[in-house]
Each structure stands twice: as structure tokens, then as C-alpha cells.
JSON list of C-alpha atoms in Angstrom, two decimals:
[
{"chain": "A", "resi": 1, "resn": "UNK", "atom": "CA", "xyz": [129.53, 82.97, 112.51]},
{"chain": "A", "resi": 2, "resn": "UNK", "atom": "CA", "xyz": [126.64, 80.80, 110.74]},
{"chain": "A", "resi": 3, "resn": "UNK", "atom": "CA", "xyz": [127.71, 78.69, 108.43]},
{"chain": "A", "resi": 4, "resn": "UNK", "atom": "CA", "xyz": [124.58, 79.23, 105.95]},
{"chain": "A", "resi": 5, "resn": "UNK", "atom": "CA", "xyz": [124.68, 76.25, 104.20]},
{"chain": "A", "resi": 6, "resn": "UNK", "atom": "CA", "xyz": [123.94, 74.61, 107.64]},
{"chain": "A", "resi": 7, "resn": "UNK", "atom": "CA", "xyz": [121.35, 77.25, 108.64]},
{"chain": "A", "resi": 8, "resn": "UNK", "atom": "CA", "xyz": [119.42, 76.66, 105.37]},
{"chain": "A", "resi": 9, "resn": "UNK", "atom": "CA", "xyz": [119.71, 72.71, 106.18]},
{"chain": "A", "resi": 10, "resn": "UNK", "atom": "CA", "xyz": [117.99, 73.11, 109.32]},
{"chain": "A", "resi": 11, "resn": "UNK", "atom": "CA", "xyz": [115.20, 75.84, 108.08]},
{"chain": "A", "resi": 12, "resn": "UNK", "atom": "CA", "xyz": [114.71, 73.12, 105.43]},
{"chain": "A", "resi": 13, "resn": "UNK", "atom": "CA", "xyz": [114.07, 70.47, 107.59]},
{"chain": "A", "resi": 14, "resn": "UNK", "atom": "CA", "xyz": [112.04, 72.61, 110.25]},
{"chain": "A", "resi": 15, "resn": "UNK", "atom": "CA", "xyz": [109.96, 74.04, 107.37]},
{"chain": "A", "resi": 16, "resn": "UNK", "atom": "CA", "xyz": [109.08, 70.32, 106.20]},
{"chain": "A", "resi": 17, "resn": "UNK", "atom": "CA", "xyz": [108.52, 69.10, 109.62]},
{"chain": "A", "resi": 18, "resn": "UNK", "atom": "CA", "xyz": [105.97, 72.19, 110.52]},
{"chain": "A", "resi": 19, "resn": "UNK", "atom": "CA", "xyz": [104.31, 73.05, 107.15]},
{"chain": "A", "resi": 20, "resn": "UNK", "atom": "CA", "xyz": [101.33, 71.12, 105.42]},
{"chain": "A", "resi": 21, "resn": "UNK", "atom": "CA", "xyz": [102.86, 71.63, 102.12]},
{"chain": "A", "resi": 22, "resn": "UNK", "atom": "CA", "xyz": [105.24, 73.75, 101.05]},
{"chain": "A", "resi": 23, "resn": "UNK", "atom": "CA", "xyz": [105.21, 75.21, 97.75]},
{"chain": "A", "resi": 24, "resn": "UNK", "atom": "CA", "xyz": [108.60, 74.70, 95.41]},
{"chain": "A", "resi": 25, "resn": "UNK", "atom": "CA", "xyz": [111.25, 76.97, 96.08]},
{"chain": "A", "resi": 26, "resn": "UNK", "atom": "CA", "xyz": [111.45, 80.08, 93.28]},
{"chain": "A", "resi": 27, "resn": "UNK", "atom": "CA", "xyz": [113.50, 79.65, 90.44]},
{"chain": "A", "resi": 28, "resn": "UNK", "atom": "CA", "xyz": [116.66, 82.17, 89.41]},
{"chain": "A", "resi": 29, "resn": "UNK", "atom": "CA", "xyz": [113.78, 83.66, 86.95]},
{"chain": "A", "resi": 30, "resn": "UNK", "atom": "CA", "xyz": [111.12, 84.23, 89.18]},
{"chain": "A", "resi": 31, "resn": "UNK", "atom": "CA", "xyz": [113.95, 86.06, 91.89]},
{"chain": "A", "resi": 32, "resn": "UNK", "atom": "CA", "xyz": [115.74, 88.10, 88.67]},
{"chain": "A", "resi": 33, "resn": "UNK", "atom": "CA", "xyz": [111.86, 89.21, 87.83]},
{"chain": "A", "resi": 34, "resn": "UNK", "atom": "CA", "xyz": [111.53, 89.73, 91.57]},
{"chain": "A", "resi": 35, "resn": "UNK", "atom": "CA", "xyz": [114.91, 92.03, 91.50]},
{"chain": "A", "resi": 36, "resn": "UNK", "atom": "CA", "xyz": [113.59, 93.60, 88.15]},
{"chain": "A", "resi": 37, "resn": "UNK", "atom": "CA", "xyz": [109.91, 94.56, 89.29]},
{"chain": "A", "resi": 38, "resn": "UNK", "atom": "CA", "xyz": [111.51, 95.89, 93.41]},
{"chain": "A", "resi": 39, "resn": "UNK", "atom": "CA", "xyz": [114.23, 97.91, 91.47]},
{"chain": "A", "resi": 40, "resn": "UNK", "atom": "CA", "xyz": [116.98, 96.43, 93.98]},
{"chain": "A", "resi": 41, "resn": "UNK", "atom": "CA", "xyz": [118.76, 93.27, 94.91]},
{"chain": "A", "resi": 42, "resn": "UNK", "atom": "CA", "xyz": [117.55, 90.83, 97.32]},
{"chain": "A", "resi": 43, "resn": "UNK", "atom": "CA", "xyz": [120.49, 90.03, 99.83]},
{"chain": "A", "resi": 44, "resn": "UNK", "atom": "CA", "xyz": [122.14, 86.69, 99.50]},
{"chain": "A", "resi": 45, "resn": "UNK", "atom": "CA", "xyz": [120.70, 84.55, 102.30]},
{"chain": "A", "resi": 46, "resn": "UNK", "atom": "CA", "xyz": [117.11, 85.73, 101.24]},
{"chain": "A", "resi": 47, "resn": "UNK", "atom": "CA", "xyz": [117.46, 84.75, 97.78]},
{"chain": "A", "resi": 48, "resn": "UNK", "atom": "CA", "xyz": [118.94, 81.36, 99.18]},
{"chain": "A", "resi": 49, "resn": "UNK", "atom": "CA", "xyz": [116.08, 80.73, 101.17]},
{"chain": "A", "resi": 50, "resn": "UNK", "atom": "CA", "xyz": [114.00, 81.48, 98.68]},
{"chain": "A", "resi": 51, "resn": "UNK", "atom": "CA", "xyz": [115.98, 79.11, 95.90]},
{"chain": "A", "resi": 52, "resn": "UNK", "atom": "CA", "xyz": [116.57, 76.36, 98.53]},
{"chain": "A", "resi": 53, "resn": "UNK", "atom": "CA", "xyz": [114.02, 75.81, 101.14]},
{"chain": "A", "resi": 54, "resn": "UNK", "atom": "CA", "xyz": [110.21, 77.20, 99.44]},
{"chain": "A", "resi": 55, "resn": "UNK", "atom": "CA", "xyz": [108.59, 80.32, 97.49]},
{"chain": "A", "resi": 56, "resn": "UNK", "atom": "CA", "xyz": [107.37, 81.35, 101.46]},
{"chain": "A", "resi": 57, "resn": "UNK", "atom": "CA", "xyz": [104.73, 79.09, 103.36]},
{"chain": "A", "resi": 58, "resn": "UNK", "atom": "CA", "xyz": [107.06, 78.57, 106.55]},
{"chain": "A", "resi": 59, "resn": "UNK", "atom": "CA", "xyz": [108.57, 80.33, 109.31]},
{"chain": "A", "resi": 60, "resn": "UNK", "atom": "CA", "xyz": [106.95, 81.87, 112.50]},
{"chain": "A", "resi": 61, "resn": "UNK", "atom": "CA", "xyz": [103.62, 82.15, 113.46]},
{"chain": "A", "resi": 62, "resn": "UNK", "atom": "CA", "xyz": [101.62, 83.66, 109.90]},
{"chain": "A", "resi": 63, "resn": "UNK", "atom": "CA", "xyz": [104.72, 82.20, 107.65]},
{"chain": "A", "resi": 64, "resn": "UNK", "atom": "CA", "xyz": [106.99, 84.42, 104.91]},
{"chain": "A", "resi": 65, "resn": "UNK", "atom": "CA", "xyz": [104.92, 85.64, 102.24]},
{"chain": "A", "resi": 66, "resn": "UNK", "atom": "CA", "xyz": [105.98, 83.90, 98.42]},
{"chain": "A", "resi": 67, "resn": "UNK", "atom": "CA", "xyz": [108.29, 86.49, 96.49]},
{"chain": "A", "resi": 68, "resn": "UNK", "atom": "CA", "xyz": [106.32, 86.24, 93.44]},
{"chain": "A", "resi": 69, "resn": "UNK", "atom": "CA", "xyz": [102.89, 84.06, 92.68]},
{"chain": "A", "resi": 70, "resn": "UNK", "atom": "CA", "xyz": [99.37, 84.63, 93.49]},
{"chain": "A", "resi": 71, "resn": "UNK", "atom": "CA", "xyz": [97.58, 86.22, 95.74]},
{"chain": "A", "resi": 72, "resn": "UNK", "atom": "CA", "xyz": [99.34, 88.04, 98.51]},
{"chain": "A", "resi": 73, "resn": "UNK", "atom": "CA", "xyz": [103.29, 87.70, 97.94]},
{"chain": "A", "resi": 74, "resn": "UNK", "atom": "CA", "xyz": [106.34, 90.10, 99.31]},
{"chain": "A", "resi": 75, "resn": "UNK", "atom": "CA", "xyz": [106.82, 92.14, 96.33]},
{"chain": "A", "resi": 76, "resn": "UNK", "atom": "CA", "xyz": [102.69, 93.06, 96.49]},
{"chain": "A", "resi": 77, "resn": "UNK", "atom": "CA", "xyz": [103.00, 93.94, 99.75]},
{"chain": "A", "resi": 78, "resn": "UNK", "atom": "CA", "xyz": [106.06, 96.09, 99.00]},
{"chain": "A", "resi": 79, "resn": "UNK", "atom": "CA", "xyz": [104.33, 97.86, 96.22]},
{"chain": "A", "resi": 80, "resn": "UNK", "atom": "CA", "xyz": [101.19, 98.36, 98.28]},
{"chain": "A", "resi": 81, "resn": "UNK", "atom": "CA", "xyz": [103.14, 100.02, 101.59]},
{"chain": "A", "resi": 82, "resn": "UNK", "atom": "CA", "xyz": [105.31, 101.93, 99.34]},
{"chain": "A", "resi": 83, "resn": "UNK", "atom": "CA", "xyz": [102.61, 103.41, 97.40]},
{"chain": "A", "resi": 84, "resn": "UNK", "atom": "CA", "xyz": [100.33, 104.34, 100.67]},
{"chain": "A", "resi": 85, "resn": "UNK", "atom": "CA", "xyz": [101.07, 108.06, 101.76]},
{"chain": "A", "resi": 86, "resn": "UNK", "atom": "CA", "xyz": [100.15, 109.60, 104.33]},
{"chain": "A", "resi": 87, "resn": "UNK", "atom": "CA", "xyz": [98.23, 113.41, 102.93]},
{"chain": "A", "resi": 88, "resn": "UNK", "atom": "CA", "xyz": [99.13, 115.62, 106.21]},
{"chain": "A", "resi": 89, "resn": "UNK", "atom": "CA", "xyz": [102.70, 114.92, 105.57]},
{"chain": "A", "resi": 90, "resn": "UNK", "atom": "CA", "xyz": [102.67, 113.32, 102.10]},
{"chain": "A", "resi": 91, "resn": "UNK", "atom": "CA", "xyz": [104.76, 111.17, 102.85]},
{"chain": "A", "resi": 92, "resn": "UNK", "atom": "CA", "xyz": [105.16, 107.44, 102.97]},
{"chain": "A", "resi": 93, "resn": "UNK", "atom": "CA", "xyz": [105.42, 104.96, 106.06]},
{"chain": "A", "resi": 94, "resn": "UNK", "atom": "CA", "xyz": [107.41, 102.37, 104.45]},
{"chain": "A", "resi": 95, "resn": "UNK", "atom": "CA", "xyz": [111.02, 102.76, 103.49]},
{"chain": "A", "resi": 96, "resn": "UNK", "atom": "CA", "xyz": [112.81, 102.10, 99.63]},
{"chain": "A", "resi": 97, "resn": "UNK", "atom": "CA", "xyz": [114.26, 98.79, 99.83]},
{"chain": "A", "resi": 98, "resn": "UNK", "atom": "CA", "xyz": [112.67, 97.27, 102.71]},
{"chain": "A", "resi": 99, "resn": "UNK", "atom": "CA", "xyz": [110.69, 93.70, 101.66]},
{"chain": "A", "resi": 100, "resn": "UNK", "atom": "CA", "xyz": [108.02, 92.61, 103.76]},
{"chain": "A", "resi": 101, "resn": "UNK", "atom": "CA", "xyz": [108.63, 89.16, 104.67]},
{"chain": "A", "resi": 102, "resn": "UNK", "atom": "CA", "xyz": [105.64, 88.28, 107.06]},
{"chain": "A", "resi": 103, "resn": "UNK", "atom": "CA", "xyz": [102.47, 89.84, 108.05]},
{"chain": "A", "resi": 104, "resn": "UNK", "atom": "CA", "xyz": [102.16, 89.31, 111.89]},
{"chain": "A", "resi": 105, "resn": "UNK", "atom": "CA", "xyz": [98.91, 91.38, 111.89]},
{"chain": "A", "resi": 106, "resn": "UNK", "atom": "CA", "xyz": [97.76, 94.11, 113.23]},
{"chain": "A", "resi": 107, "resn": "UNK", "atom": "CA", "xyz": [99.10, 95.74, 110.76]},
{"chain": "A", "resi": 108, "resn": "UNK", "atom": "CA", "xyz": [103.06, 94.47, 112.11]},
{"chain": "A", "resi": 109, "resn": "UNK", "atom": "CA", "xyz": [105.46, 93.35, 109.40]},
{"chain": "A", "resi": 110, "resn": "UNK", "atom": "CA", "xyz": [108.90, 91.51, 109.76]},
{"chain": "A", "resi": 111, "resn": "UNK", "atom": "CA", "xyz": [110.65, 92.87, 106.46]},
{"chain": "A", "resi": 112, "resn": "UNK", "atom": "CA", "xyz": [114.31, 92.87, 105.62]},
{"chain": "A", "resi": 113, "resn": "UNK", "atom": "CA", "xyz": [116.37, 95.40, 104.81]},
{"chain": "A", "resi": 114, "resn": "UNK", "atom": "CA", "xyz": [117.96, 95.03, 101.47]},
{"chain": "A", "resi": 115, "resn": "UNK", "atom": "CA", "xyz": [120.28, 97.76, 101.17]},
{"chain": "A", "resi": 116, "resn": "UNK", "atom": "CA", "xyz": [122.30, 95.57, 104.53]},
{"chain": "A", "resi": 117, "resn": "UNK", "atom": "CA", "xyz": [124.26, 92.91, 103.43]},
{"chain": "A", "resi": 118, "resn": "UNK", "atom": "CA", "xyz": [123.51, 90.90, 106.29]},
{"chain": "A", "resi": 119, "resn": "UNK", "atom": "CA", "xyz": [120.07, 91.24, 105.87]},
{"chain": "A", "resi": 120, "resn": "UNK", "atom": "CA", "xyz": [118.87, 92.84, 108.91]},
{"chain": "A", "resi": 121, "resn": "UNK", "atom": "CA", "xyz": [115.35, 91.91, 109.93]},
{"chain": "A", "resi": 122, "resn": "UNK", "atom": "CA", "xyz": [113.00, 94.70, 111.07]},
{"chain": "A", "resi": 123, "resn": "UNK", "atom": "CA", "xyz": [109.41, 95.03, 112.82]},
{"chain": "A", "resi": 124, "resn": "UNK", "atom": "CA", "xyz": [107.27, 97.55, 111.60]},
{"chain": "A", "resi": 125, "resn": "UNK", "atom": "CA", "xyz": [105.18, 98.21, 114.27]},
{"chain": "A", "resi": 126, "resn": "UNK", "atom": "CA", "xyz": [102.72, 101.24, 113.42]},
{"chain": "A", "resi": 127, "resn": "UNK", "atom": "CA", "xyz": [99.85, 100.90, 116.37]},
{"chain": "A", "resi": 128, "resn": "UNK", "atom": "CA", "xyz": [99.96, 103.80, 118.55]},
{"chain": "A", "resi": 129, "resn": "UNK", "atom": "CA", "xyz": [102.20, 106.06, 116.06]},
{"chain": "A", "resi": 130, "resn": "UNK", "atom": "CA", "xyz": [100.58, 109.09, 115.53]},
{"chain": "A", "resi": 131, "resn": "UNK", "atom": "CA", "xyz": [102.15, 109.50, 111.65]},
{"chain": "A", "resi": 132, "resn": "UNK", "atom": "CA", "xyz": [105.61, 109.74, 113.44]},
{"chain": "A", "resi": 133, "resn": "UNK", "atom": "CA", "xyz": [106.46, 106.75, 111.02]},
{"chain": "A", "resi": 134, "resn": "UNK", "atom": "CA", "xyz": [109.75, 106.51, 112.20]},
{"chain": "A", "resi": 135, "resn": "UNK", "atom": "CA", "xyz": [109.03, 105.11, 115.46]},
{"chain": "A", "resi": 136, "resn": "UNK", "atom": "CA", "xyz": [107.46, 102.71, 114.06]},
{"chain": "A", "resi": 137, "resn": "UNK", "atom": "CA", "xyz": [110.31, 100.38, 113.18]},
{"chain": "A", "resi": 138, "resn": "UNK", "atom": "CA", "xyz": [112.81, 98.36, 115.09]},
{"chain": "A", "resi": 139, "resn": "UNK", "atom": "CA", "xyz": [115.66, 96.07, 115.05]},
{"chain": "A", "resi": 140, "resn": "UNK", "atom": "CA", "xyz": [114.47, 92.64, 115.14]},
{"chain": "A", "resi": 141, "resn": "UNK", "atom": "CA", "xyz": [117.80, 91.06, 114.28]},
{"chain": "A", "resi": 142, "resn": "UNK", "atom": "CA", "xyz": [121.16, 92.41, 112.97]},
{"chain": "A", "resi": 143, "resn": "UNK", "atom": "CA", "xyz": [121.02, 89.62, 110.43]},
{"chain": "A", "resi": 144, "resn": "UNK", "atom": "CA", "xyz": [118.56, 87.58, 108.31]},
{"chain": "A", "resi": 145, "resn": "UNK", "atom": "CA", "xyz": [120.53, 84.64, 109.61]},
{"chain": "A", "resi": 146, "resn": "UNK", "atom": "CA", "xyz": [120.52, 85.56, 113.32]},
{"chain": "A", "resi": 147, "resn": "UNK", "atom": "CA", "xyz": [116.57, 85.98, 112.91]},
{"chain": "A", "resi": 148, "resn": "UNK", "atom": "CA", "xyz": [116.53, 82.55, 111.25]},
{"chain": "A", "resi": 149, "resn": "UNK", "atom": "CA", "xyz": [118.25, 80.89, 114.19]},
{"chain": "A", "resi": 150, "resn": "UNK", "atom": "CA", "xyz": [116.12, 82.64, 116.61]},
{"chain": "A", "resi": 151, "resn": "UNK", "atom": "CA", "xyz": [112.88, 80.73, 115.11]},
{"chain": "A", "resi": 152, "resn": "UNK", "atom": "CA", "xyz": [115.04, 77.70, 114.84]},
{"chain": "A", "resi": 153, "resn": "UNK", "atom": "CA", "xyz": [115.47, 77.51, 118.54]},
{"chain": "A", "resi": 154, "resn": "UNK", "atom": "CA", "xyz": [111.80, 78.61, 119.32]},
{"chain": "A", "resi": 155, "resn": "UNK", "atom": "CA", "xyz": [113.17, 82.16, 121.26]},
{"chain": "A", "resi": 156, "resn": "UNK", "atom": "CA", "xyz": [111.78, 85.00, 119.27]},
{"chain": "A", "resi": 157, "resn": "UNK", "atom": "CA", "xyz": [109.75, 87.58, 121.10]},
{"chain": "A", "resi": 158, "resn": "UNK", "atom": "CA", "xyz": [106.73, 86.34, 118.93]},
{"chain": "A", "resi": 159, "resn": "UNK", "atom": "CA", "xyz": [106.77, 82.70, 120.88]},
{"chain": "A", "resi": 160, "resn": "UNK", "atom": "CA", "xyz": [104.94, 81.92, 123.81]},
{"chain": "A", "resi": 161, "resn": "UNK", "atom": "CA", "xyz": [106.99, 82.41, 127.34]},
{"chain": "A", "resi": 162, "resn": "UNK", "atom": "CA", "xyz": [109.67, 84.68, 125.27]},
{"chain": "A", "resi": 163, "resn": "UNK", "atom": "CA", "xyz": [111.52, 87.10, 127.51]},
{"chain": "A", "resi": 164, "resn": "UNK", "atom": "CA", "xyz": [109.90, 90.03, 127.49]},
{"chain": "A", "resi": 165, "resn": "UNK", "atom": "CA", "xyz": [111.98, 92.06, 129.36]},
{"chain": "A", "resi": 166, "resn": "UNK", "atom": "CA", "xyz": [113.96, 92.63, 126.48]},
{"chain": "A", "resi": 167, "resn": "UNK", "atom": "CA", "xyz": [113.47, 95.76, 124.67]},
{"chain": "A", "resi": 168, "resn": "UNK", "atom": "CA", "xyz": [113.42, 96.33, 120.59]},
{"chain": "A", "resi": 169, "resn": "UNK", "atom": "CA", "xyz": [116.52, 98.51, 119.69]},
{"chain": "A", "resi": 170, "resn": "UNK", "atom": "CA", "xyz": [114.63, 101.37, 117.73]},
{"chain": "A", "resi": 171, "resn": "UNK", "atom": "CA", "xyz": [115.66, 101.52, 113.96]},
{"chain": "A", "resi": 172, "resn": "UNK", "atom": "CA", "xyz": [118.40, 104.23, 113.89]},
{"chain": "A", "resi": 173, "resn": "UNK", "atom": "CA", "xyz": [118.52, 105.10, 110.45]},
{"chain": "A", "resi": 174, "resn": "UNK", "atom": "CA", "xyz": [114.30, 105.25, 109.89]},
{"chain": "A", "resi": 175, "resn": "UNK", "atom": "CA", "xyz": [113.97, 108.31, 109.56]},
{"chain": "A", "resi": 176, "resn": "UNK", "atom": "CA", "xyz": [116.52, 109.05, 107.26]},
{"chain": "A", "resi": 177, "resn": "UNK", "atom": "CA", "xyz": [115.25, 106.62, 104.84]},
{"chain": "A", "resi": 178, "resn": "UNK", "atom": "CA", "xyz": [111.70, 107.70, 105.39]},
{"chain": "A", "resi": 179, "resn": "UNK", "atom": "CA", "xyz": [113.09, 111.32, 104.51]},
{"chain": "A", "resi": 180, "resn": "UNK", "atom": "CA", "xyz": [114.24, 109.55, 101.03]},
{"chain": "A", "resi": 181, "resn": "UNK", "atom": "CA", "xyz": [110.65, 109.90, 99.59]},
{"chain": "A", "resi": 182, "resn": "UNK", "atom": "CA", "xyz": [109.37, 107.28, 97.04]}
]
């Protein structure tokens, strides 16, 4: 078990070490507007790292989008993917109460999944899907913490030399939510 207030320590102190500048960490009015404008609750260890470490501007590789502010910030994103459908099926790719947390291009997202407690992390991976948007995502991590650690000690499947043998466990329940319309 993580002890969070640990875990938020170290992302603290990795985010400070790695980033030019961070930008302050969002107030408990910009994450209750957040919360307001999504329509559902951010889960705990989000909204910590959010409160406690920096409004975005660290992490892996392209860094976690700010959750409110200008330019190009989570709860954009979330608005934009939501709101894309696709007209054969008219339906959308992106499932209620998923945040996009960082673009790693291509049109790849790691977002978290709200409606889990733990805050499971997920890769939306959409190149090669042929509109069968539910093979586009995967389980990243089980947890928002376990994918924290995993960039903490420089293993993630993103990093240079990572195993990649190992396999992303498809996203059971994708389709489902995808089937929940907008």
C-alpha cells in the first residue's frame, strides 16, 4: 500500500528537480469549478496532486496537462474528445468521466478514470482502430498511485529500454461505457 502523503513528497520533489518552472498548484476553487464544469468528481489522489505538487507541467515525457488555465488544460481536452463523434456510428470515442491527463501524441492520451476510486490510469491508443473505439483503450495502471510510482522509478513503457514484452491489459469495461452515449 502507498502511503500518499509520501508518494506526493517524492512527485514533488521529482517534479522540481525535472521541470523549468512549475506553475502553482490549483486552488480548492479552481478544482470545485473543475468538478462543476466535468459534471463529476475528480478522485482523491488527482485532486491532491493537483492541490499539492502543480496545476500540471510535470510528469512523463509531454507532462500532465493544467486542470483549468489557458491554453490547452485537461478539462478542454475532455470537452473536445467528448464532443467529437464519429457520423457512421454516431457515436463518441471517448468515455463519460474519463480526464485526459497527458497528450503523448499521436493522438495517445494517459487519462484517468474518475468513476474508480483508485484512479485507474488508461492509454487511449486510437492508431490502427478502424472506429472499433473500444479497442482503443487499455489498462495502464490499476491506480493513479501505482502509475505515479512507475514514473518515479523511471519503468513505464513510455521510457527508454522499458520491457516491452509486457502486454497492455485491454480496458474491460470500454465498451460498455462507450455504449453510455454522451
Amino acid at each position: 500500500m502507498t502511503n500518499v502523503d509520501d508518494l506526493l513528497r517524492r512527485v514533488w520533489l521529482k517534479a522540481n528537480a525535472t521541470a523549468e518552472q512549475l506553475p502553482p498548484p490549483a486552488t480548492t476553487e479552481e478544482v470545485a469549478q473543475a468538478e462543476s464544469i466535468l459534471g463529476f468528481r475528480l478522485p482523491p489522489v488527482l485532486v491532491r496532486l493537483y492541490r499539492e505538487v502543480a496545476n500540471g507541467g510535470f510528469g512523463p515525457d509531454y507532462q500532465l496537462f493544467p486542470l483549468l488555465g489557458e491554453g490547452r488544460t485537461a478539462v478542454n481536452v475532455y470537452r473536445e474528445e467528448r464532443s467529437t463523434v464519429d457520423p457512421d456510428k454516431e457515436a463518441t470515442h471517448w468515455p463519460a468521466d474519463v480526464l485526459p491527463v497527458l497528450d503523448w501524441g499521436c493522438g495517445m492520451f494517459a487519462a484517468v478514470d474518475c468513476r474508480s476510486p483508485e484512479g485507474a490510469v488508461l492509454l487511449f491508443e486510437p492508431n490502427g482502430i478502424d472506429n472499433e473505439w473500444h479497442h482503443a483503450w487499455y489498462v495502464d495502471s490499476e491506480s493513479l498511485a501505482g502509475w505515479l510510482e512507475t514514473w518515479l522509478s523511471e519503468t513505464g513503457w513510455y521510457e527508454e529500454g522499458a520491457d516491452e514484452d509486457g502486454e497492455m491489459r485491454p480496458w474491460e469495461t470500454a465498451w460498455q461505457r462507450l455504449s453510455e452515449g454522451s
